[in-house]
Amino acid sequence: MSRNSVAAHAKEQLEVPSLNSPQMRRILASSFIGSAIEFYDFILYATAASLVFNKVFFVNLPPSVALFASFATLAVGYLARPLGGIVFGHFGDKLGRKGVLITSMVMMGVASTIIGLLPPTAQVGMIAPIALIVLRIVQGLAVGGEWGGAMLMALEHAPKERRGFAASFANMGGPAGAVMATLAVSAVSTLPNDQFLAWGWRIPFIASILLVGIGLVIRLKVAESPLFLALEDKAEEKKIPLMQVLTKYPKSVIMGTLVGMSSYTVQGLMTVWAISYVVEEAGMDRTAVLNIKAVGAALTIVGVWIAARYSDRIGRRPVMMVGIISGAVLALPIMWMLQLGELWLFAIALFLANGLVQGTIFGPFGAFTAELFPTRIRYTGASLVYQLSSTLGAGFTPMIVAGLVILGGGTLWIAGAVWAGAFIVAALAMRSMKEGKDADLNAEHM
């Protein structure tokens, strides 16, 4: 494509008037479905880490130690996410958004399928948990590159007054993937326990390769971001995006991460640790708990939808602050409901945490992070903030909360107090950030 053709194509793309054109519908569908497939695989692992891996890959250990080891492999994947965001963000800012999205999806699908085929430790010894950790790292790298590209493809095609809502399609894809993953595990969990642990849990992992095939068909038909095309030949583009992010926008990275950690603290605590807690400690029915988790993820989608639309009207900051303050206020009551050990109270706690707290924060978060950085480094900057938030907020939460419960002698009030503290920090960070709803994404400096 010649330079004039690129410029003409970019101009045409920038003039998309609404979200209702066939091209925009295809872009939003790609953003949603691609993100859903990636997070299906990623959350599938988290669910299996809560219920399966401690019994399949970390045998001959005390139950609490085996669960801790299982959660540790979960954290490894989260540690790889910022690196994935940096690597994929670099190439996304240099070469374009579309190609790296295709690469990340293939990586995730292959890694998840192989996990489903891994023999247990009882058959091959330490090779099994080592291979599990390596594949989890690949998953982390892949999902680290997915969200930023999926979000930016929607946001950078969208008209200014609808950016928040367009960007939220990638965010809605995450809980949609969680719904699929949870229901998939719930379905196979109805098998007798020995069959579930022997082969039943593997089916959802192996099935991921089919989902990836569907996602690729959709993603290959989507056009490259017009804002990227408009800057493709600029000299500034030749610089290293990560160094520009860290040297010119350190406050955006730090404060944006502290804000984002609030949403991910909820995710790690309620959709990973709490699942294990209510099944193993409170003795709740595993299938019922997983079904409630799926409903909670669906409520997150609703919360994201509503919050994103309102963020286009009144701004990202006020909407996200509602979720952050709600999280601080509800932290101890939610822990109290979990402590009582009743299934219906667990459902209320999860629905409040997912639908109200996480959904309200997460809805505008895509646009919030994107509006912190100019186009030439936006993929790297937004991905870094998002992935650091997920790693620090969700990656270590299950292990930390497990330790806090031990420290509290089995009570959950210390965990609730730490949760509330994380939200207070997020609120203070948010107060220092400027509103980005009306920012000019074509500006050289944000």
Tab-separated table of C-alpha atoms in Angstrom:
chain	number	residue	atom	x	y	z
A	1	MET	CA	0.000	0.000	0.000
A	2	SER	CA	1.426	3.377	-1.040
A	3	ARG	CA	1.802	6.278	1.360
A	4	ASN	CA	-1.060	8.161	-0.321
A	5	SER	CA	-3.279	5.082	-0.124
A	6	VAL	CA	-2.448	4.684	3.553
A	7	ALA	CA	-3.315	8.323	4.244
A	8	ALA	CA	-6.573	8.070	2.292
A	9	HIS	CA	-7.525	4.858	4.087
A	10	ALA	CA	-6.710	6.397	7.465
A	11	LYS	CA	-8.822	9.479	6.686
A	12	GLU	CA	-11.732	7.295	5.614
A	13	GLN	CA	-11.506	5.241	8.793
A	14	LEU	CA	-11.325	8.328	10.997
A	15	GLU	CA	-14.621	9.552	9.574
A	16	VAL	CA	-16.680	6.590	10.811
A	17	PRO	CA	-19.764	8.406	12.178
A	18	SER	CA	-21.203	5.867	14.610
A	19	LEU	CA	-20.967	2.373	16.025
A	20	ASN	CA	-23.719	1.103	13.728
A	21	SER	CA	-21.846	0.771	10.444
A	22	PRO	CA	-21.119	-2.789	9.213
A	23	GLN	CA	-17.386	-2.217	9.707
A	24	MET	CA	-17.794	-0.997	13.287
A	25	ARG	CA	-20.089	-3.885	14.161
A	26	ARG	CA	-17.441	-6.274	12.838
A	27	ILE	CA	-14.728	-4.497	14.835
A	28	LEU	CA	-16.739	-4.541	18.064
A	29	ALA	CA	-17.618	-8.211	17.553
A	30	SER	CA	-13.955	-9.036	16.982
A	31	SER	CA	-12.945	-7.119	20.101
A	32	PHE	CA	-15.568	-8.879	22.223
A	33	ILE	CA	-15.201	-12.408	20.843
A	34	GLY	CA	-11.403	-12.334	20.682
A	35	SER	CA	-11.138	-11.129	24.255
A	36	ALA	CA	-13.739	-13.675	25.387
A	37	ILE	CA	-11.789	-16.556	23.849
A	38	GLU	CA	-8.483	-15.412	25.342
A	39	PHE	CA	-9.997	-14.985	28.801
A	40	TYR	CA	-11.906	-18.249	28.522
A	41	ASP	CA	-8.529	-19.951	28.461
A	42	PHE	CA	-6.994	-17.742	31.130
A	43	ILE	CA	-9.912	-18.002	33.591
A	44	LEU	CA	-10.313	-21.697	32.840
A	45	TYR	CA	-6.865	-22.164	34.323
A	46	ALA	CA	-7.810	-20.104	37.384
A	47	THR	CA	-10.887	-22.251	37.998
A	48	ALA	CA	-8.888	-25.441	37.582
A	49	ALA	CA	-6.218	-24.080	39.931
A	50	SER	CA	-8.926	-23.720	42.596
A	51	LEU	CA	-10.412	-27.201	42.193
A	52	VAL	CA	-8.142	-29.557	40.227
A	53	PHE	CA	-4.425	-28.865	39.922
A	54	ASN	CA	-3.641	-29.319	43.623
A	55	LYS	CA	-4.964	-32.876	43.306
A	56	VAL	CA	-3.475	-33.720	39.880
A	57	PHE	CA	-0.118	-31.960	39.623
A	58	PHE	CA	0.832	-31.330	43.281
A	59	VAL	CA	0.212	-34.696	44.874
A	60	ASN	CA	1.915	-36.054	48.011
A	61	LEU	CA	1.706	-32.621	49.661
A	62	PRO	CA	-0.457	-31.500	52.596
A	63	PRO	CA	-3.739	-30.115	51.192
A	64	SER	CA	-3.040	-26.508	52.184
A	65	VAL	CA	0.460	-26.645	50.691
A	66	ALA	CA	-0.812	-28.241	47.484
A	67	LEU	CA	-3.437	-25.496	47.113
A	68	PHE	CA	-0.801	-22.837	47.742
A	69	ALA	CA	1.406	-24.401	45.046
A	70	SER	CA	-1.539	-24.459	42.645
A	71	PHE	CA	-2.201	-20.764	43.295
A	72	ALA	CA	1.516	-20.083	42.816
A	73	THR	CA	1.341	-21.380	39.233
A	74	LEU	CA	-1.652	-19.092	38.754
A	75	ALA	CA	0.484	-16.164	39.916
A	76	VAL	CA	3.245	-17.106	37.457
A	77	GLY	CA	0.828	-16.515	34.599
A	78	TYR	CA	-0.037	-13.108	35.979
A	79	LEU	CA	3.658	-12.266	36.306
A	80	ALA	CA	4.076	-12.980	32.611
A	81	ARG	CA	1.215	-10.665	31.647
A	82	PRO	CA	3.143	-7.353	31.932
A	83	LEU	CA	5.977	-8.851	29.873
A	84	GLY	CA	3.422	-9.923	27.269
A	85	GLY	CA	1.971	-6.428	27.307
A	86	ILE	CA	5.415	-4.921	26.752
A	87	VAL	CA	6.458	-7.311	23.976
A	88	PHE	CA	3.156	-7.326	22.106
A	89	GLY	CA	2.669	-3.635	22.797
A	90	HIS	CA	6.055	-2.882	21.239
A	91	PHE	CA	5.188	-4.668	18.026
A	92	GLY	CA	1.619	-3.372	18.135
A	93	ASP	CA	2.923	0.208	18.232
A	94	LYS	CA	5.594	-0.528	15.612
A	95	LEU	CA	3.860	-2.847	13.143
A	96	GLY	CA	0.163	-2.506	13.854
A	97	ARG	CA	-2.568	-3.838	16.165
A	98	LYS	CA	-4.044	-6.582	13.988
A	99	GLY	CA	-1.049	-8.890	13.519
A	100	VAL	CA	-0.153	-9.135	17.192
A	101	LEU	CA	-3.756	-9.942	18.082
A	102	ILE	CA	-3.734	-12.922	15.741
A	103	THR	CA	-0.417	-14.119	17.190
A	104	SER	CA	-1.582	-13.835	20.796
A	105	MET	CA	-4.760	-15.790	20.086
A	106	VAL	CA	-2.872	-18.684	18.471
A	107	MET	CA	-0.400	-18.814	21.376
A	108	MET	CA	-3.188	-18.982	23.931
A	109	GLY	CA	-5.149	-21.681	22.124
A	110	VAL	CA	-2.148	-23.950	21.645
A	111	ALA	CA	-0.979	-23.568	25.259
A	112	SER	CA	-4.436	-24.319	26.673
A	113	THR	CA	-4.900	-27.381	24.488
A	114	ILE	CA	-1.555	-28.803	25.595
A	115	ILE	CA	-2.495	-28.243	29.263
A	116	GLY	CA	-5.542	-30.397	28.639
A	117	LEU	CA	-3.274	-33.166	27.340
A	118	LEU	CA	-0.652	-33.071	30.135
A	119	PRO	CA	-0.233	-36.369	31.997
A	120	PRO	CA	-0.539	-36.159	35.808
A	121	THR	CA	2.429	-36.063	38.160
A	122	ALA	CA	1.648	-39.632	39.248
A	123	GLN	CA	2.604	-40.827	35.750
A	124	VAL	CA	5.556	-38.643	34.705
A	125	GLY	CA	6.793	-37.096	37.945
A	126	MET	CA	8.070	-33.523	38.116
A	127	ILE	CA	7.877	-33.081	34.336
A	128	ALA	CA	4.123	-32.506	34.705
A	129	PRO	CA	4.155	-29.490	37.103
A	130	ILE	CA	7.167	-27.974	35.300
A	131	ALA	CA	5.376	-28.222	31.949
A	132	LEU	CA	2.261	-26.747	33.573
A	133	ILE	CA	4.256	-23.722	34.751
A	134	VAL	CA	5.848	-23.201	31.315
A	135	LEU	CA	2.467	-23.354	29.591
A	136	ARG	CA	1.009	-20.969	32.156
A	137	ILE	CA	3.772	-18.503	31.294
A	138	VAL	CA	2.844	-18.792	27.607
A	139	GLN	CA	-0.782	-18.108	28.573
A	140	GLY	CA	0.291	-15.043	30.530
A	141	LEU	CA	2.343	-13.691	27.637
A	142	ALA	CA	-0.544	-14.233	25.216
A	143	VAL	CA	-3.255	-12.610	27.310
A	144	GLY	CA	-0.817	-9.799	28.092
A	145	GLY	CA	-0.872	-8.834	24.437
A	146	GLU	CA	-4.562	-9.482	23.783
A	147	TRP	CA	-6.439	-6.899	25.796
A	148	GLY	CA	-4.537	-3.804	24.688
A	149	GLY	CA	-4.900	-4.617	21.008
A	150	ALA	CA	-8.548	-5.684	21.217
A	151	MET	CA	-9.459	-2.570	23.179
A	152	LEU	CA	-7.537	-0.205	20.885
A	153	MET	CA	-8.941	-1.668	17.675
A	154	ALA	CA	-12.412	-0.720	18.941
A	155	LEU	CA	-11.515	2.592	20.568
A	156	GLU	CA	-9.379	3.922	17.715
A	157	HIS	CA	-12.097	3.203	15.155
A	158	ALA	CA	-14.881	4.736	17.274
A	159	PRO	CA	-16.204	8.312	17.225
A	160	LYS	CA	-15.014	10.466	20.123
A	161	GLU	CA	-18.328	10.554	21.970
A	162	ARG	CA	-18.597	6.736	22.015
A	163	ARG	CA	-15.002	5.774	22.859
A	164	GLY	CA	-15.750	4.526	26.352
A	165	PHE	CA	-18.505	2.224	25.193
A	166	ALA	CA	-16.503	0.937	22.209
A	167	ALA	CA	-13.459	0.184	24.366
A	168	SER	CA	-15.644	-1.696	26.847
A	169	PHE	CA	-16.329	-4.498	24.351
A	170	ALA	CA	-12.877	-5.914	25.110
A	171	ASN	CA	-13.675	-5.565	28.822
A	172	MET	CA	-17.032	-7.303	28.390
A	173	GLY	CA	-15.243	-10.113	26.564
A	174	GLY	CA	-13.278	-10.935	29.708
A	175	PRO	CA	-16.257	-11.840	31.938
A	176	ALA	CA	-17.975	-13.444	28.942
A	177	GLY	CA	-14.972	-15.750	28.685
A	178	ALA	CA	-15.246	-16.339	32.423
A	179	VAL	CA	-18.881	-17.368	31.988
A	180	MET	CA	-17.937	-19.860	29.268
A	181	ALA	CA	-15.013	-21.240	31.268
A	182	THR	CA	-16.996	-21.578	34.478
A	183	LEU	CA	-19.959	-23.269	32.792
A	184	ALA	CA	-17.594	-25.607	30.959
A	185	VAL	CA	-15.997	-26.710	34.237
A	186	SER	CA	-19.411	-26.829	35.922
A	187	ALA	CA	-20.678	-29.199	33.228
A	188	VAL	CA	-17.830	-31.667	33.622
A	189	SER	CA	-17.889	-31.299	37.433
A	190	THR	CA	-21.136	-33.274	37.453
A	191	LEU	CA	-19.059	-36.363	36.673
A	192	PRO	CA	-18.058	-38.639	39.552
A	193	ASN	CA	-15.098	-37.090	41.336
A	194	ASP	CA	-12.562	-39.683	40.201
A	195	GLN	CA	-13.590	-39.261	36.549
A	196	PHE	CA	-13.634	-35.468	36.876
A	197	LEU	CA	-10.056	-35.472	38.192
A	198	ALA	CA	-8.863	-38.143	35.762
A	199	TRP	CA	-10.160	-36.742	32.466
A	200	GLY	CA	-13.280	-34.602	32.835
A	201	TRP	CA	-11.467	-31.337	33.619
A	202	ARG	CA	-9.375	-31.746	30.457
A	203	ILE	CA	-12.311	-31.398	28.039
A	204	PRO	CA	-12.748	-27.599	28.396
A	205	PHE	CA	-9.007	-27.068	27.814
A	206	ILE	CA	-8.880	-29.200	24.676
A	207	ALA	CA	-12.030	-27.517	23.344
A	208	SER	CA	-10.237	-24.147	23.344
A	209	ILE	CA	-8.581	-24.957	20.020
A	210	LEU	CA	-12.031	-24.900	18.371
A	211	LEU	CA	-12.811	-21.500	19.876
A	212	VAL	CA	-9.523	-20.106	18.604
A	213	GLY	CA	-10.400	-21.225	15.088
A	214	ILE	CA	-13.685	-19.302	15.287
A	215	GLY	CA	-11.927	-16.234	16.652
A	216	LEU	CA	-9.331	-16.214	13.901
A	217	VAL	CA	-11.983	-16.294	11.183
A	218	ILE	CA	-13.542	-13.144	12.656
A	219	ARG	CA	-10.311	-11.334	13.498
A	220	LEU	CA	-8.744	-11.785	10.051
A	221	LYS	CA	-11.588	-9.757	8.511
A	222	VAL	CA	-11.009	-6.645	10.656
A	223	ALA	CA	-9.189	-3.592	9.232
A	224	GLU	CA	-6.104	-2.104	10.886
A	225	SER	CA	-6.535	0.817	13.315
A	226	PRO	CA	-6.889	4.129	11.407
A	227	LEU	CA	-4.967	6.108	14.026
A	228	PHE	CA	-2.045	3.706	13.685
A	229	LEU	CA	-2.141	3.971	9.893
A	230	ALA	CA	-2.103	7.759	10.113
A	231	LEU	CA	1.144	7.661	12.119
A	232	GLU	CA	2.780	4.739	10.324
A	233	ASP	CA	5.437	6.781	8.536
A	234	LYS	CA	6.298	9.257	11.295
A	235	ALA	CA	9.861	9.353	12.619
A	236	GLU	CA	8.617	9.267	16.211
A	237	GLU	CA	7.282	5.796	15.512
A	238	LYS	CA	10.832	4.471	15.179
A	239	LYS	CA	11.640	5.073	18.847
A	240	ILE	CA	11.223	2.366	21.484
A	241	PRO	CA	7.640	2.676	22.840
A	242	LEU	CA	8.435	1.268	26.309
A	243	MET	CA	11.186	3.811	26.987
A	244	GLN	CA	8.884	6.655	25.972
A	245	VAL	CA	6.139	5.341	28.263
A	246	LEU	CA	8.449	5.027	31.264
A	247	THR	CA	10.339	8.305	30.792
A	248	LYS	CA	7.523	10.606	29.662
A	249	TYR	CA	4.464	9.109	31.360
A	250	PRO	CA	5.601	7.539	34.678
A	251	LYS	CA	2.732	9.084	36.660
A	252	SER	CA	0.178	7.666	34.232
A	253	VAL	CA	1.678	4.191	34.645
A	254	ILE	CA	1.885	4.278	38.442
A	255	MET	CA	-1.442	5.944	39.228
A	256	GLY	CA	-3.273	4.070	36.487
A	257	THR	CA	-1.989	0.778	37.916
A	258	LEU	CA	-3.081	1.661	41.451
A	259	VAL	CA	-6.556	2.466	40.158
A	260	GLY	CA	-6.777	-0.716	38.094
A	261	MET	CA	-5.598	-2.921	40.954
A	262	SER	CA	-8.886	-2.316	42.761
A	263	SER	CA	-10.931	-4.149	40.141
A	264	TYR	CA	-8.466	-7.002	39.941
A	265	THR	CA	-8.280	-7.416	43.700
A	266	VAL	CA	-11.983	-8.244	43.554
A	267	GLN	CA	-11.404	-10.708	40.728
A	268	GLY	CA	-8.574	-12.573	42.428
A	269	LEU	CA	-10.330	-12.661	45.764
A	270	MET	CA	-13.880	-13.534	44.761
A	271	THR	CA	-13.515	-15.588	41.585
A	272	VAL	CA	-10.446	-17.611	42.561
A	273	TRP	CA	-9.725	-17.722	46.296
A	274	ALA	CA	-13.356	-17.556	47.438
A	275	ILE	CA	-14.337	-20.437	45.137
A	276	SER	CA	-11.786	-22.678	46.789
A	277	TYR	CA	-12.703	-21.401	50.271
A	278	VAL	CA	-16.438	-22.054	50.069
A	279	VAL	CA	-15.982	-25.491	48.481
A	280	GLU	CA	-13.103	-26.780	50.590
A	281	GLU	CA	-13.723	-25.000	53.926
A	282	ALA	CA	-17.478	-24.371	53.971
A	283	GLY	CA	-18.363	-27.602	52.148
A	284	MET	CA	-20.611	-26.017	49.538
A	285	ASP	CA	-21.585	-28.003	46.456
A	286	ARG	CA	-18.932	-27.542	43.766
A	287	THR	CA	-21.328	-27.404	40.815
A	288	ALA	CA	-23.664	-24.939	42.555
A	289	VAL	CA	-20.744	-22.664	43.410
A	290	LEU	CA	-19.496	-22.716	39.813
A	291	ASN	CA	-22.965	-21.895	38.501
A	292	ILE	CA	-23.157	-18.922	40.873
A	293	LYS	CA	-19.745	-17.813	39.669
A	294	ALA	CA	-21.005	-17.930	36.081
A	295	VAL	CA	-23.996	-15.742	36.994
A	296	GLY	CA	-21.609	-13.346	38.743
A	297	ALA	CA	-19.499	-13.067	35.595
A	298	ALA	CA	-22.646	-12.373	33.570
A	299	LEU	CA	-23.535	-9.579	35.996
A	300	THR	CA	-20.052	-8.167	35.453
A	301	ILE	CA	-20.871	-7.841	31.746
A	302	VAL	CA	-24.029	-5.909	32.632
A	303	GLY	CA	-22.079	-3.687	35.006
A	304	VAL	CA	-19.403	-3.024	32.395
A	305	TRP	CA	-22.039	-2.163	29.772
A	306	ILE	CA	-23.853	0.334	32.000
A	307	ALA	CA	-20.711	1.902	33.463
A	308	ALA	CA	-19.077	2.358	30.049
A	309	ARG	CA	-22.135	4.088	28.610
A	310	TYR	CA	-22.348	6.470	31.561
A	311	SER	CA	-18.623	7.183	31.306
A	312	ASP	CA	-19.229	8.594	27.824
A	313	ARG	CA	-21.787	10.965	29.335
A	314	ILE	CA	-20.281	12.116	32.623
A	315	GLY	CA	-16.649	10.954	32.443
A	316	ARG	CA	-14.448	8.013	33.393
A	317	ARG	CA	-13.394	9.302	36.822
A	318	PRO	CA	-16.807	9.753	38.494
A	319	VAL	CA	-18.126	6.397	37.275
A	320	MET	CA	-15.037	4.469	38.337
A	321	MET	CA	-14.984	6.269	41.687
A	322	VAL	CA	-18.473	4.904	42.437
A	323	GLY	CA	-17.125	1.365	42.054
A	324	ILE	CA	-14.004	2.072	44.087
A	325	ILE	CA	-15.910	3.597	47.009
A	326	SER	CA	-18.433	0.737	46.877
A	327	GLY	CA	-15.568	-1.742	47.105
A	328	ALA	CA	-14.106	-0.059	50.181
A	329	VAL	CA	-17.501	0.035	51.931
A	330	LEU	CA	-18.491	-3.544	51.051
A	331	ALA	CA	-15.155	-5.274	51.767
A	332	LEU	CA	-15.845	-6.322	55.363
A	333	PRO	CA	-19.561	-7.150	54.829
A	334	ILE	CA	-18.641	-9.410	51.905
A	335	MET	CA	-16.025	-11.224	53.993
A	336	TRP	CA	-18.605	-11.624	56.762
A	337	MET	CA	-21.056	-13.222	54.311
A	338	LEU	CA	-18.373	-15.671	53.160
A	339	GLN	CA	-17.500	-16.504	56.770
A	340	LEU	CA	-21.090	-17.553	57.522
A	341	GLY	CA	-20.810	-20.375	54.984
A	342	GLU	CA	-24.283	-20.186	53.434
A	343	LEU	CA	-24.670	-20.689	49.685
A	344	TRP	CA	-27.219	-17.871	49.282
A	345	LEU	CA	-24.981	-15.426	51.155
A	346	PHE	CA	-22.042	-16.434	48.977
A	347	ALA	CA	-24.201	-15.678	45.939
A	348	ILE	CA	-25.101	-12.207	47.232
A	349	ALA	CA	-21.464	-11.488	48.084
A	350	LEU	CA	-20.255	-12.569	44.656
A	351	PHE	CA	-22.970	-10.668	42.804
A	352	LEU	CA	-22.175	-7.454	44.686
A	353	ALA	CA	-18.451	-7.867	44.117
A	354	ASN	CA	-18.716	-8.742	40.421
A	355	GLY	CA	-21.715	-6.782	39.210
A	356	LEU	CA	-21.440	-3.611	41.254
A	357	VAL	CA	-17.817	-3.187	42.282
A	358	GLN	CA	-15.831	-4.825	39.493
A	359	GLY	CA	-18.243	-3.986	36.692
A	360	THR	CA	-18.429	-0.294	37.563
A	361	ILE	CA	-14.654	0.086	37.740
A	362	PHE	CA	-13.902	-2.118	34.765
A	363	GLY	CA	-16.458	-0.621	32.382
A	364	PRO	CA	-14.597	2.662	31.678
A	365	PHE	CA	-11.138	1.223	32.386
A	366	GLY	CA	-10.220	0.537	28.761
A	367	ALA	CA	-10.903	4.098	27.651
A	368	PHE	CA	-9.382	5.408	30.892
A	369	THR	CA	-6.025	3.723	30.193
A	370	ALA	CA	-6.021	4.495	26.461
A	371	GLU	CA	-6.608	8.186	27.076
A	372	LEU	CA	-3.478	8.377	29.205
A	373	PHE	CA	-1.140	7.921	26.198
A	374	PRO	CA	-0.706	9.221	22.611
A	375	THR	CA	-1.276	6.903	19.646
A	376	ARG	CA	2.401	6.178	18.957
A	377	ILE	CA	2.828	4.480	22.369
A	378	ARG	CA	-0.790	3.763	23.314
A	379	TYR	CA	-0.663	-0.020	22.846
A	380	THR	CA	2.426	-0.302	25.058
A	381	GLY	CA	1.238	2.200	27.674
A	382	ALA	CA	-2.322	0.946	28.020
A	383	SER	CA	-1.208	-2.699	28.036
A	384	LEU	CA	1.433	-2.020	30.687
A	385	VAL	CA	-1.059	-0.317	33.012
A	386	TYR	CA	-3.675	-2.990	32.489
A	387	GLN	CA	-1.335	-5.950	32.915
A	388	LEU	CA	0.467	-4.502	35.948
A	389	SER	CA	-2.975	-3.942	37.492
A	390	SER	CA	-3.986	-7.538	36.864
A	391	THR	CA	-0.691	-8.986	38.069
A	392	LEU	CA	-0.509	-6.997	41.298
A	393	GLY	CA	-4.250	-7.005	41.929
A	394	ALA	CA	-5.314	-10.523	40.947
A	395	GLY	CA	-2.148	-12.570	40.477
A	396	PHE	CA	-1.062	-12.589	44.104
A	397	THR	CA	-4.420	-12.076	45.822
A	398	PRO	CA	-5.324	-15.784	46.241
A	399	MET	CA	-1.967	-16.540	47.883
A	400	ILE	CA	-2.032	-13.396	50.029
A	401	VAL	CA	-5.589	-13.965	51.224
A	402	ALA	CA	-4.832	-17.610	52.010
A	403	GLY	CA	-1.966	-16.399	54.177
A	404	LEU	CA	-4.101	-13.699	55.852
A	405	VAL	CA	-6.741	-16.293	56.738
A	406	ILE	CA	-4.071	-18.413	58.410
A	407	LEU	CA	-2.778	-15.306	60.203
A	408	GLY	CA	-6.306	-14.536	61.409
A	409	GLY	CA	-6.801	-18.029	62.762
A	410	GLY	CA	-9.440	-18.856	60.177
A	411	THR	CA	-11.366	-15.580	60.355
A	412	LEU	CA	-11.623	-13.323	57.326
A	413	TRP	CA	-11.622	-9.857	58.891
A	414	ILE	CA	-7.915	-9.208	58.209
A	415	ALA	CA	-8.417	-10.056	54.530
A	416	GLY	CA	-11.411	-7.707	54.419
A	417	ALA	CA	-9.424	-4.884	56.011
A	418	VAL	CA	-6.579	-5.307	53.489
A	419	TRP	CA	-9.114	-5.330	50.656
A	420	ALA	CA	-10.670	-2.084	51.922
A	421	GLY	CA	-7.190	-0.546	52.207
A	422	ALA	CA	-6.435	-1.361	48.561
A	423	PHE	CA	-9.578	0.494	47.506
A	424	ILE	CA	-8.701	3.524	49.595
A	425	VAL	CA	-5.322	3.683	47.844
A	426	ALA	CA	-7.104	3.408	44.480
A	427	ALA	CA	-9.434	6.275	45.385
A	428	LEU	CA	-6.494	8.513	46.278
A	429	ALA	CA	-4.762	7.608	43.008
A	430	MET	CA	-7.899	8.376	41.023
A	431	ARG	CA	-8.155	11.829	42.576
A	432	SER	CA	-4.743	12.667	41.092
A	433	MET	CA	-5.743	11.692	37.529
A	434	LYS	CA	-7.238	14.035	34.955
A	435	GLU	CA	-10.443	13.262	33.079
A	436	GLY	CA	-9.827	11.873	29.578
A	437	LYS	CA	-13.349	11.686	28.110
A	438	ASP	CA	-12.794	14.715	25.874
A	439	ALA	CA	-9.091	14.124	25.145
A	440	ASP	CA	-7.904	14.397	21.533
A	441	LEU	CA	-6.445	10.994	20.650
A	442	ASN	CA	-4.700	12.515	17.630
A	443	ALA	CA	-2.678	14.850	19.854
A	444	GLU	CA	1.070	14.183	19.934
A	445	HIS	CA	1.173	14.614	23.713
A	446	MET	CA	-1.628	13.668	26.127
